[in-house]
Amino acid sequence: MADWSGPELLDAYARKQVSPVEVTKAVIARIENYEPRLQALYAFDPDAALRDAKGSEERWMTGEARALDGVPATIKENIATRGTPVPLGTAARPLVPASEDAPSAARLREDGVVILAKTTMPDYGMLSSGLSSFHPLARNPWDLSKNPGGSSAGAGAAAAAGYGPFHIGTDIGGSIRLPAAWCGVFGLKPSFGRIPIDPTYYGRVAGPMTRTVRDAALMMKSLTRPDPRDPMSLPYQNLPWLDLGVDIRGLKIGVMMEAGVGMPLDPEIRATVENAAKIFADAGATIEEVPAFITREMLDGLDDFWRQRAWMDIGPLSDEERSRVLPYILQWAEGGRSLTGAQVYQGMNQMMVMRHAAVAATHRFDFVISPVAPCVAYQAELASPIHDPEEPFEHIGYTVAFNMSDQPAASVNACFTKAGLPIGLQIIGRRFDDIGVLRLSQAWEEMCPARRPWPTL
């Protein structure tokens, strides 16, 4: 039962074939078996989960079940849940319990989801890694010597390991899509503002991380409901999230094989994306190359802006507090300490240049496909694939531009390396076409020739 999808669980509950309490116990047993090695969770509370499951069971018995009643879920640590501290992955922050649920947590709780735990993340969410000064080192369930990616590290690992069907991550440069790719799961970075978030910030979104596209679509029905705490959210639309059919014939799909900057593309990833393009072409799509558009100036400008943004959090700390920050993050953030206002402004301006370049390069296509990252999962103990705070973003050239441009983008598993590590395919849509990205992702999930059983520990 720990491996059942959301629709399978809801159908079984409705037929009285299984209860939310039985399912929650099965997922708890999975967690207790795997978690000593995986270390994906924070604030795991099985007693509270069982209490919520009992309440869900009673609602199903009395005909008062809610939309997602009894489906187990985890929520990324930086999405507040009432009563639980939000350390943001760092030992430098005081552990003050959150006073209320953030929007994503509130929507799921309103719909009867059983929240099992929070999931781990690196310091301040500024690594594509499971390395943290506060949380234990999270690992990849496909290979425990490898990294799950980040910053939604625990969410990616939990989804792949079967800690229930629903998981929520956040993404400001690839933090949903990178761990989704490296853990072999589906991750949707929705259009900016589609899912209300608090606190909101430039480019930052929350989104589902699941084993199947349909589970993510089911979550979107709840997660997109409005919340007044997000002044940057889109006007609410009651979209047909579960209508996932698409006719590929006649679609114009661009292929962005080169990021334009950063690490060279792994040959196995290149071959995987080329094969995906061929499969879409065979299904009737028109395929055309999308030239690289990210420049060194854009990526370095983004680096300057985010270093200075991180230093605004870390600089005011006392020496003792600052000593608790992950050394890699501290060294990186200190690079923003001496930047002038003009340099920081120029960095932000380069992010706007990136935004315009992304839209200009992709707007004439129905969809664009690309690698998610230039590499596959790397060693668990490293902070990034290069592990150099002076070259922190060399692996996000395929993902970060679509945070800046507000476009929806997903990672869906496409293949595995000869060593058995997952490879993700990124599917990018036009601004606000989240439904389209889900539909093409569902089509790919059905066509994908390289499916494998989920990992067991």
Short mmCIF file of C-alpha atoms in Angstrom, two decimals:
data_model
loop_
_atom_site.label_atom_id
_atom_site.label_comp_id
_atom_site.label_asym_id
_atom_site.label_seq_id
_atom_site.Cartn_x
_atom_site.Cartn_y
_atom_site.Cartn_z
CA MET A 1 0.00 0.00 0.00
CA ALA A 2 2.94 2.37 0.48
CA ASP A 3 3.45 2.25 -3.29
CA TRP A 4 -0.15 2.97 -4.30
CA SER A 5 -0.87 6.18 -6.20
CA GLY A 6 -3.26 8.86 -5.00
CA PRO A 7 -6.10 7.84 -7.36
CA GLU A 8 -5.65 4.18 -6.38
CA LEU A 9 -5.91 5.05 -2.70
CA LEU A 10 -8.97 7.27 -3.12
CA ASP A 11 -10.72 4.58 -5.14
CA ALA A 12 -9.89 1.91 -2.54
CA TYR A 13 -11.13 4.16 0.29
CA ALA A 14 -14.38 4.82 -1.55
CA ARG A 15 -14.92 1.08 -2.08
CA LYS A 16 -14.11 0.37 1.61
CA GLN A 17 -11.33 -2.00 0.46
CA VAL A 18 -8.72 -0.40 2.69
CA SER A 19 -8.68 2.35 5.29
CA PRO A 20 -6.48 5.46 5.64
CA VAL A 21 -5.22 4.04 8.95
CA GLU A 22 -3.99 0.86 7.27
CA VAL A 23 -2.29 2.83 4.50
CA THR A 24 -0.68 5.25 6.93
CA LYS A 25 0.66 2.34 8.98
CA ALA A 26 2.11 0.81 5.80
CA VAL A 27 3.88 4.06 4.88
CA ILE A 28 5.16 4.50 8.44
CA ALA A 29 6.59 0.97 8.29
CA ARG A 30 8.32 1.82 5.00
CA ILE A 31 9.78 4.98 6.52
CA GLU A 32 10.99 3.21 9.65
CA ASN A 33 12.69 0.61 7.47
CA TYR A 34 14.32 2.99 4.98
CA GLU A 35 14.87 6.22 6.86
CA PRO A 36 17.96 5.22 8.90
CA ARG A 37 19.81 4.97 5.56
CA LEU A 38 17.96 7.52 3.44
CA GLN A 39 17.59 10.41 5.95
CA ALA A 40 15.04 12.28 3.87
CA LEU A 41 12.74 13.43 6.68
CA TYR A 42 12.52 16.13 9.34
CA ALA A 43 9.88 16.28 12.11
CA PHE A 44 8.51 12.82 11.32
CA ASP A 45 5.46 12.40 13.59
CA PRO A 46 3.82 9.00 13.15
CA ASP A 47 1.46 9.48 16.10
CA ALA A 48 0.03 12.69 14.66
CA ALA A 49 -0.23 11.05 11.24
CA LEU A 50 -2.18 8.13 12.68
CA ARG A 51 -4.53 10.53 14.51
CA ASP A 52 -5.19 12.36 11.23
CA ALA A 53 -5.65 9.03 9.42
CA LYS A 54 -8.22 7.98 12.02
CA GLY A 55 -10.14 11.18 11.43
CA SER A 56 -10.01 10.55 7.70
CA GLU A 57 -11.25 7.00 8.20
CA GLU A 58 -14.25 8.30 10.12
CA ARG A 59 -15.09 10.80 7.36
CA TRP A 60 -14.99 8.04 4.75
CA MET A 61 -17.29 5.91 6.90
CA THR A 62 -19.83 8.72 7.35
CA GLY A 63 -19.84 9.93 3.74
CA GLU A 64 -18.05 13.19 4.55
CA ALA A 65 -14.72 12.48 2.82
CA ARG A 66 -12.79 15.43 1.44
CA ALA A 67 -11.11 15.68 -1.97
CA LEU A 68 -7.81 14.00 -0.99
CA ASP A 69 -8.87 12.41 2.28
CA GLY A 70 -6.39 9.96 3.76
CA VAL A 71 -3.63 10.28 1.14
CA PRO A 72 -0.19 10.37 2.84
CA ALA A 73 2.12 13.28 2.03
CA THR A 74 5.35 15.01 2.98
CA ILE A 75 6.06 18.74 2.78
CA LYS A 76 9.42 20.42 2.26
CA GLU A 77 10.88 21.87 5.44
CA ASN A 78 10.76 25.51 4.24
CA ILE A 79 6.97 25.33 3.71
CA ALA A 80 5.68 26.11 7.18
CA THR A 81 3.39 23.74 9.06
CA ARG A 82 1.89 24.98 12.29
CA GLY A 83 3.79 24.00 15.41
CA THR A 84 6.97 22.91 13.59
CA PRO A 85 10.15 25.05 13.46
CA VAL A 86 11.45 26.10 10.04
CA PRO A 87 15.27 25.96 10.21
CA LEU A 88 15.71 26.39 6.42
CA GLY A 89 18.28 23.62 6.48
CA THR A 90 20.76 25.54 8.59
CA ALA A 91 21.91 25.15 12.19
CA ALA A 92 22.25 28.94 12.38
CA ARG A 93 18.54 29.70 12.76
CA PRO A 94 16.59 29.57 16.05
CA LEU A 95 14.00 26.79 16.22
CA VAL A 96 10.78 28.76 16.58
CA PRO A 97 7.56 26.79 15.91
CA ALA A 98 5.57 28.14 12.96
CA SER A 99 2.31 29.81 13.99
CA GLU A 100 0.31 28.65 10.95
CA ASP A 101 0.41 26.50 7.83
CA ALA A 102 1.85 28.07 4.70
CA PRO A 103 -0.56 28.04 1.72
CA SER A 104 0.49 24.67 0.24
CA ALA A 105 0.31 22.91 3.60
CA ALA A 106 -3.03 24.58 4.37
CA ARG A 107 -4.60 23.48 1.07
CA LEU A 108 -3.56 19.85 1.53
CA ARG A 109 -4.67 19.76 5.15
CA GLU A 110 -8.06 21.28 4.19
CA ASP A 111 -8.53 18.44 1.71
CA GLY A 112 -7.79 15.71 4.25
CA VAL A 113 -4.22 14.79 3.34
CA VAL A 114 -2.30 12.96 6.09
CA ILE A 115 0.93 14.88 6.63
CA LEU A 116 3.61 12.43 7.75
CA ALA A 117 6.67 14.65 7.99
CA LYS A 118 8.64 17.51 6.56
CA THR A 119 11.48 16.77 4.12
CA THR A 120 15.08 17.91 4.39
CA MET A 121 16.89 20.65 2.49
CA PRO A 122 20.38 22.25 2.44
CA ASP A 123 21.29 25.52 4.13
CA TYR A 124 18.96 28.33 3.03
CA GLY A 125 17.90 26.17 0.07
CA MET A 126 20.96 27.33 -1.86
CA LEU A 127 22.43 23.97 -2.93
CA SER A 128 21.47 21.32 -5.45
CA SER A 129 22.39 18.83 -2.76
CA GLY A 130 21.21 17.01 0.34
CA LEU A 131 24.09 18.48 2.37
CA SER A 132 22.98 20.52 5.39
CA SER A 133 24.43 21.91 8.62
CA PHE A 134 21.16 21.07 10.43
CA HIS A 135 19.77 17.90 8.84
CA PRO A 136 21.57 14.56 8.42
CA LEU A 137 22.96 13.94 4.95
CA ALA A 138 20.11 12.87 2.64
CA ARG A 139 20.89 10.15 0.11
CA ASN A 140 19.55 8.90 -3.21
CA PRO A 141 17.47 5.69 -2.96
CA TRP A 142 18.73 4.47 -6.35
CA ASP A 143 22.31 4.51 -5.01
CA LEU A 144 22.98 5.48 -1.40
CA SER A 145 26.45 6.73 -2.29
CA LYS A 146 24.84 9.40 -4.50
CA ASN A 147 23.15 12.72 -3.87
CA PRO A 148 19.38 13.12 -4.26
CA GLY A 149 19.88 16.67 -5.54
CA GLY A 150 18.33 19.75 -4.06
CA SER A 151 17.27 21.91 -2.66
CA SER A 152 14.14 19.71 -2.45
CA ALA A 153 16.48 16.89 -1.48
CA GLY A 154 14.37 14.96 0.98
CA ALA A 155 11.26 15.35 -1.18
CA GLY A 156 12.93 13.72 -4.18
CA ALA A 157 14.31 10.88 -2.10
CA ALA A 158 10.99 10.36 -0.27
CA ALA A 159 9.02 10.21 -3.51
CA ALA A 160 11.36 7.66 -5.08
CA ALA A 161 11.40 5.55 -1.90
CA GLY A 162 7.60 5.38 -1.64
CA TYR A 163 6.99 7.50 1.46
CA GLY A 164 3.41 7.91 0.22
CA PRO A 165 2.34 9.36 -3.15
CA PHE A 166 2.28 13.15 -2.49
CA HIS A 167 5.32 15.40 -1.88
CA ILE A 168 5.82 19.15 -2.20
CA GLY A 169 9.07 20.92 -3.06
CA THR A 170 10.09 24.47 -3.91
CA ASP A 171 12.09 25.75 -6.86
CA ILE A 172 13.94 29.01 -7.53
CA GLY A 173 16.58 27.76 -9.98
CA GLY A 174 15.95 24.03 -10.39
CA SER A 175 15.25 22.86 -6.84
CA ILE A 176 12.26 20.70 -7.84
CA ARG A 177 13.45 19.55 -11.25
CA LEU A 178 17.04 18.62 -10.33
CA PRO A 179 16.15 16.20 -7.49
CA ALA A 180 13.22 14.91 -9.56
CA ALA A 181 15.64 14.09 -12.39
CA TRP A 182 18.30 12.54 -10.15
CA CYS A 183 15.74 10.52 -8.15
CA GLY A 184 13.75 9.39 -11.19
CA VAL A 185 10.44 10.98 -10.17
CA PHE A 186 8.13 13.59 -11.69
CA GLY A 187 8.51 17.18 -10.56
CA LEU A 188 6.53 20.21 -11.77
CA LYS A 189 7.80 23.76 -11.42
CA PRO A 190 4.55 25.55 -12.18
CA SER A 191 4.18 29.01 -13.67
CA PHE A 192 5.23 31.66 -11.19
CA GLY A 193 2.21 32.52 -9.05
CA ARG A 194 0.14 29.47 -10.04
CA ILE A 195 0.48 27.97 -6.53
CA PRO A 196 0.26 30.59 -3.77
CA ILE A 197 3.37 30.62 -1.59
CA ASP A 198 4.39 32.42 1.59
CA PRO A 199 6.91 33.98 1.80
CA THR A 200 6.96 34.78 -1.88
CA TYR A 201 10.13 35.85 -3.68
CA TYR A 202 11.42 36.54 -7.17
CA GLY A 203 11.22 33.32 -9.20
CA ARG A 204 10.26 31.13 -6.23
CA VAL A 205 7.51 28.54 -6.62
CA ALA A 206 6.14 25.49 -4.83
CA GLY A 207 5.20 22.39 -6.76
CA PRO A 208 4.40 18.67 -6.60
CA MET A 209 6.98 15.89 -6.65
CA THR A 210 5.43 12.49 -7.29
CA ARG A 211 6.01 9.12 -8.89
CA THR A 212 3.39 9.77 -11.57
CA VAL A 213 2.17 12.75 -13.57
CA ARG A 214 -1.44 12.04 -12.58
CA ASP A 215 -0.58 12.28 -8.87
CA ALA A 216 0.93 15.71 -9.51
CA ALA A 217 -2.15 16.79 -11.45
CA LEU A 218 -4.37 15.63 -8.60
CA MET A 219 -2.32 17.72 -6.17
CA MET A 220 -2.58 20.79 -8.43
CA LYS A 221 -6.37 20.81 -7.98
CA SER A 222 -5.78 21.59 -4.32
CA LEU A 223 -2.51 23.52 -4.34
CA THR A 224 -3.70 26.18 -6.79
CA ARG A 225 -6.59 27.42 -4.68
CA PRO A 226 -6.05 31.09 -3.79
CA ASP A 227 -4.48 32.47 -0.64
CA PRO A 228 -4.39 36.19 0.25
CA ARG A 229 -0.92 35.89 1.77
CA ASP A 230 0.67 35.75 -1.69
CA PRO A 231 0.33 39.17 -3.38
CA MET A 232 2.24 37.88 -6.43
CA SER A 233 -0.05 34.91 -7.15
CA LEU A 234 -2.01 34.56 -10.38
CA PRO A 235 -5.78 34.99 -10.47
CA TYR A 236 -7.33 31.65 -9.62
CA GLN A 237 -8.48 29.49 -12.54
CA ASN A 238 -10.50 26.31 -12.14
CA LEU A 239 -8.46 24.42 -14.72
CA PRO A 240 -9.12 20.83 -15.90
CA TRP A 241 -6.09 19.42 -14.11
CA LEU A 242 -7.06 15.79 -14.57
CA ASP A 243 -7.78 16.09 -18.30
CA LEU A 244 -4.38 14.81 -19.40
CA GLY A 245 -5.08 13.71 -22.97
CA VAL A 246 -3.04 15.30 -25.77
CA ASP A 247 -2.64 14.73 -29.52
CA ILE A 248 1.07 14.95 -30.31
CA ARG A 249 0.46 15.11 -34.05
CA GLY A 250 1.19 18.60 -35.31
CA LEU A 251 2.83 19.86 -32.13
CA LYS A 252 5.91 22.01 -32.67
CA ILE A 253 8.54 20.89 -30.16
CA GLY A 254 11.90 22.58 -29.77
CA VAL A 255 14.97 20.70 -28.55
CA MET A 256 17.44 22.70 -26.46
CA MET A 257 20.42 20.40 -26.31
CA GLU A 258 23.01 22.96 -25.19
CA ALA A 259 22.65 25.21 -22.15
CA GLY A 260 25.16 27.73 -23.50
CA VAL A 261 27.20 27.88 -20.33
CA GLY A 262 28.40 25.61 -17.56
CA MET A 263 29.37 21.95 -17.41
CA PRO A 264 29.60 19.88 -20.59
CA LEU A 265 26.65 17.59 -21.28
CA ASP A 266 27.08 13.94 -20.31
CA PRO A 267 26.94 11.72 -23.44
CA GLU A 268 24.33 9.39 -21.92
CA ILE A 269 22.06 12.34 -21.17
CA ARG A 270 22.54 13.69 -24.70
CA ALA A 271 21.59 10.32 -26.17
CA THR A 272 18.50 10.16 -23.93
CA VAL A 273 17.20 13.57 -25.05
CA GLU A 274 17.94 12.75 -28.69
CA ASN A 275 15.94 9.55 -28.31
CA ALA A 276 13.04 11.42 -26.70
CA ALA A 277 13.01 13.87 -29.63
CA LYS A 278 12.88 10.93 -32.06
CA ILE A 279 9.99 9.32 -30.16
CA PHE A 280 8.01 12.57 -30.26
CA ALA A 281 8.81 12.96 -33.97
CA ASP A 282 7.64 9.41 -34.66
CA ALA A 283 4.39 10.29 -32.87
CA GLY A 284 3.80 13.16 -35.29
CA ALA A 285 5.46 16.19 -33.71
CA THR A 286 7.61 18.63 -35.67
CA ILE A 287 11.05 18.84 -34.06
CA GLU A 288 13.36 21.84 -34.37
CA GLU A 289 16.58 22.83 -32.62
CA VAL A 290 16.54 25.63 -30.04
CA PRO A 291 19.92 27.37 -29.94
CA ALA A 292 21.56 28.00 -26.59
CA PHE A 293 20.74 31.42 -25.15
CA ILE A 294 22.24 31.53 -21.62
CA THR A 295 25.50 33.50 -21.50
CA ARG A 296 28.33 33.66 -18.98
CA GLU A 297 27.34 37.24 -18.20
CA MET A 298 23.80 36.15 -17.32
CA LEU A 299 24.89 33.31 -15.05
CA ASP A 300 27.57 35.38 -13.30
CA GLY A 301 25.09 38.21 -12.78
CA LEU A 302 22.64 35.80 -11.20
CA ASP A 303 25.45 34.51 -8.99
CA ASP A 304 26.28 38.04 -7.81
CA PHE A 305 22.67 38.79 -6.96
CA TRP A 306 22.10 35.60 -4.99
CA ARG A 307 25.43 35.81 -3.14
CA GLN A 308 24.48 39.26 -1.91
CA ARG A 309 20.95 38.07 -1.10
CA ALA A 310 22.43 35.22 0.97
CA TRP A 311 24.82 37.58 2.73
CA MET A 312 21.85 39.71 3.79
CA ASP A 313 20.67 36.65 5.76
CA ILE A 314 24.07 35.51 7.03
CA GLY A 315 25.92 38.80 7.55
CA PRO A 316 23.80 40.04 10.49
CA LEU A 317 24.38 36.81 12.45
CA SER A 318 26.73 36.74 15.39
CA ASP A 319 30.13 35.13 14.88
CA GLU A 320 28.95 32.09 16.84
CA GLU A 321 25.78 31.76 14.77
CA ARG A 322 27.68 32.25 11.53
CA SER A 323 30.06 29.47 12.48
CA ARG A 324 27.13 27.03 12.32
CA VAL A 325 26.41 27.73 8.65
CA LEU A 326 27.61 25.10 6.20
CA PRO A 327 31.18 26.21 5.29
CA TYR A 328 30.51 25.96 1.55
CA ILE A 329 27.47 28.25 1.82
CA LEU A 330 29.30 30.67 4.11
CA GLN A 331 32.22 30.97 1.70
CA TRP A 332 29.87 31.45 -1.23
CA ALA A 333 27.76 34.08 0.56
CA GLU A 334 30.84 36.00 1.69
CA GLY A 335 31.48 36.62 -2.00
CA GLY A 336 28.53 38.99 -1.90
CA ARG A 337 29.85 40.94 1.06
CA SER A 338 31.89 43.48 -0.89
CA LEU A 339 29.69 43.82 -3.97
CA THR A 340 28.64 47.38 -4.73
CA GLY A 341 25.07 48.43 -5.26
CA ALA A 342 25.84 48.84 -8.95
CA GLN A 343 27.16 45.29 -9.18
CA VAL A 344 24.10 43.85 -7.45
CA TYR A 345 21.80 45.91 -9.68
CA GLN A 346 23.70 44.70 -12.74
CA GLY A 347 23.28 41.13 -11.49
CA MET A 348 19.53 41.56 -11.16
CA ASN A 349 19.43 43.19 -14.57
CA GLN A 350 21.12 40.11 -16.05
CA MET A 351 18.34 38.00 -14.57
CA MET A 352 15.88 40.17 -16.51
CA VAL A 353 17.98 39.74 -19.64
CA MET A 354 17.79 35.99 -19.05
CA ARG A 355 14.02 36.25 -18.69
CA HIS A 356 13.60 37.96 -22.05
CA ALA A 357 16.06 35.59 -23.73
CA ALA A 358 14.15 32.53 -22.49
CA VAL A 359 10.81 33.76 -23.81
CA ALA A 360 12.35 34.90 -27.11
CA ALA A 361 14.00 31.50 -27.63
CA THR A 362 10.93 29.39 -26.85
CA HIS A 363 7.73 31.34 -27.59
CA ARG A 364 7.26 30.02 -31.14
CA PHE A 365 7.15 26.40 -29.93
CA ASP A 366 4.26 24.59 -28.30
CA PHE A 367 6.84 22.97 -25.99
CA VAL A 368 10.59 22.71 -25.60
CA ILE A 369 12.44 19.63 -24.33
CA SER A 370 15.95 19.58 -22.91
CA PRO A 371 18.16 17.89 -20.35
CA VAL A 372 17.37 18.83 -16.76
CA ALA A 373 21.05 18.88 -15.82
CA PRO A 374 24.32 18.25 -17.63
CA CYS A 375 25.20 15.42 -15.24
CA VAL A 376 23.52 12.63 -13.28
CA ALA A 377 23.50 12.22 -9.49
CA TYR A 378 26.91 12.83 -7.94
CA GLN A 379 28.58 11.86 -4.67
CA ALA A 380 26.33 12.36 -1.65
CA GLU A 381 28.90 14.28 0.41
CA LEU A 382 29.44 17.03 -2.19
CA ALA A 383 27.67 20.40 -2.13
CA SER A 384 27.42 20.58 -5.93
CA PRO A 385 28.69 18.57 -8.90
CA ILE A 386 31.82 20.75 -9.11
CA HIS A 387 31.94 21.32 -5.31
CA ASP A 388 33.48 24.76 -5.68
CA PRO A 389 31.70 27.81 -4.18
CA GLU A 390 33.41 29.96 -6.81
CA GLU A 391 31.61 27.95 -9.51
CA PRO A 392 28.29 27.25 -7.82
CA PHE A 393 25.81 27.32 -10.72
CA GLU A 394 27.56 25.50 -13.55
CA HIS A 395 24.91 22.76 -13.47
CA ILE A 396 21.70 24.87 -13.56
CA GLY A 397 21.95 26.32 -17.06
CA TYR A 398 19.04 24.21 -18.31
CA THR A 399 16.67 25.03 -15.45
CA VAL A 400 17.21 28.50 -14.01
CA ALA A 401 16.11 30.54 -17.04
CA PHE A 402 12.57 29.21 -16.74
CA ASN A 403 12.32 30.43 -13.16
CA MET A 404 13.29 33.88 -14.40
CA SER A 405 10.77 33.71 -17.28
CA ASP A 406 7.88 32.37 -15.13
CA GLN A 407 7.36 29.47 -17.55
CA PRO A 408 6.11 26.07 -16.35
CA ALA A 409 8.69 23.31 -16.62
CA ALA A 410 8.77 19.70 -15.46
CA SER A 411 11.23 16.87 -15.05
CA VAL A 412 10.01 13.42 -16.03
CA ASN A 413 12.12 10.29 -15.96
CA ALA A 414 13.43 9.41 -19.42
CA CYS A 415 16.06 6.72 -19.03
CA PHE A 416 18.82 5.32 -16.80
CA THR A 417 22.57 5.34 -17.20
CA LYS A 418 24.51 2.12 -17.68
CA ALA A 419 25.27 2.38 -13.95
CA GLY A 420 21.53 2.51 -13.14
CA LEU A 421 21.14 6.21 -12.27
CA PRO A 422 18.02 8.08 -13.45
CA ILE A 423 18.09 10.64 -16.27
CA GLY A 424 15.42 13.34 -16.39
CA LEU A 425 13.82 14.97 -19.43
CA GLN A 426 12.78 18.60 -18.99
CA ILE A 427 9.51 19.65 -20.64
CA ILE A 428 8.99 23.42 -20.85
CA GLY A 429 5.75 25.16 -21.78
CA ARG A 430 4.67 28.65 -22.69
CA ARG A 431 3.93 30.97 -19.81
CA PHE A 432 0.85 29.83 -17.86
CA ASP A 433 0.40 26.59 -19.84
CA ASP A 434 0.84 24.34 -16.82
CA ILE A 435 -1.89 22.03 -18.13
CA GLY A 436 0.01 21.59 -21.38
CA VAL A 437 3.21 20.63 -19.59
CA LEU A 438 1.32 18.05 -17.54
CA ARG A 439 -0.32 16.66 -20.66
CA LEU A 440 2.91 16.27 -22.63
CA SER A 441 4.58 14.81 -19.52
CA GLN A 442 1.75 12.27 -19.24
CA ALA A 443 2.18 11.40 -22.91
CA TRP A 444 5.91 10.90 -22.38
CA GLU A 445 5.30 8.81 -19.27
CA GLU A 446 3.14 6.48 -21.39
CA MET A 447 5.66 6.35 -24.27
CA CYS A 448 8.87 6.15 -22.23
CA PRO A 449 10.74 2.98 -23.21
CA ALA A 450 12.96 2.79 -20.13
CA ARG A 451 10.72 2.17 -17.11
CA ARG A 452 12.14 0.28 -14.14
CA PRO A 453 10.79 -0.93 -10.79
CA TRP A 454 11.15 1.61 -7.97
CA PRO A 455 14.25 1.17 -5.79
CA THR A 456 14.12 -0.86 -2.59
CA LEU A 457 16.53 -0.50 0.29
#
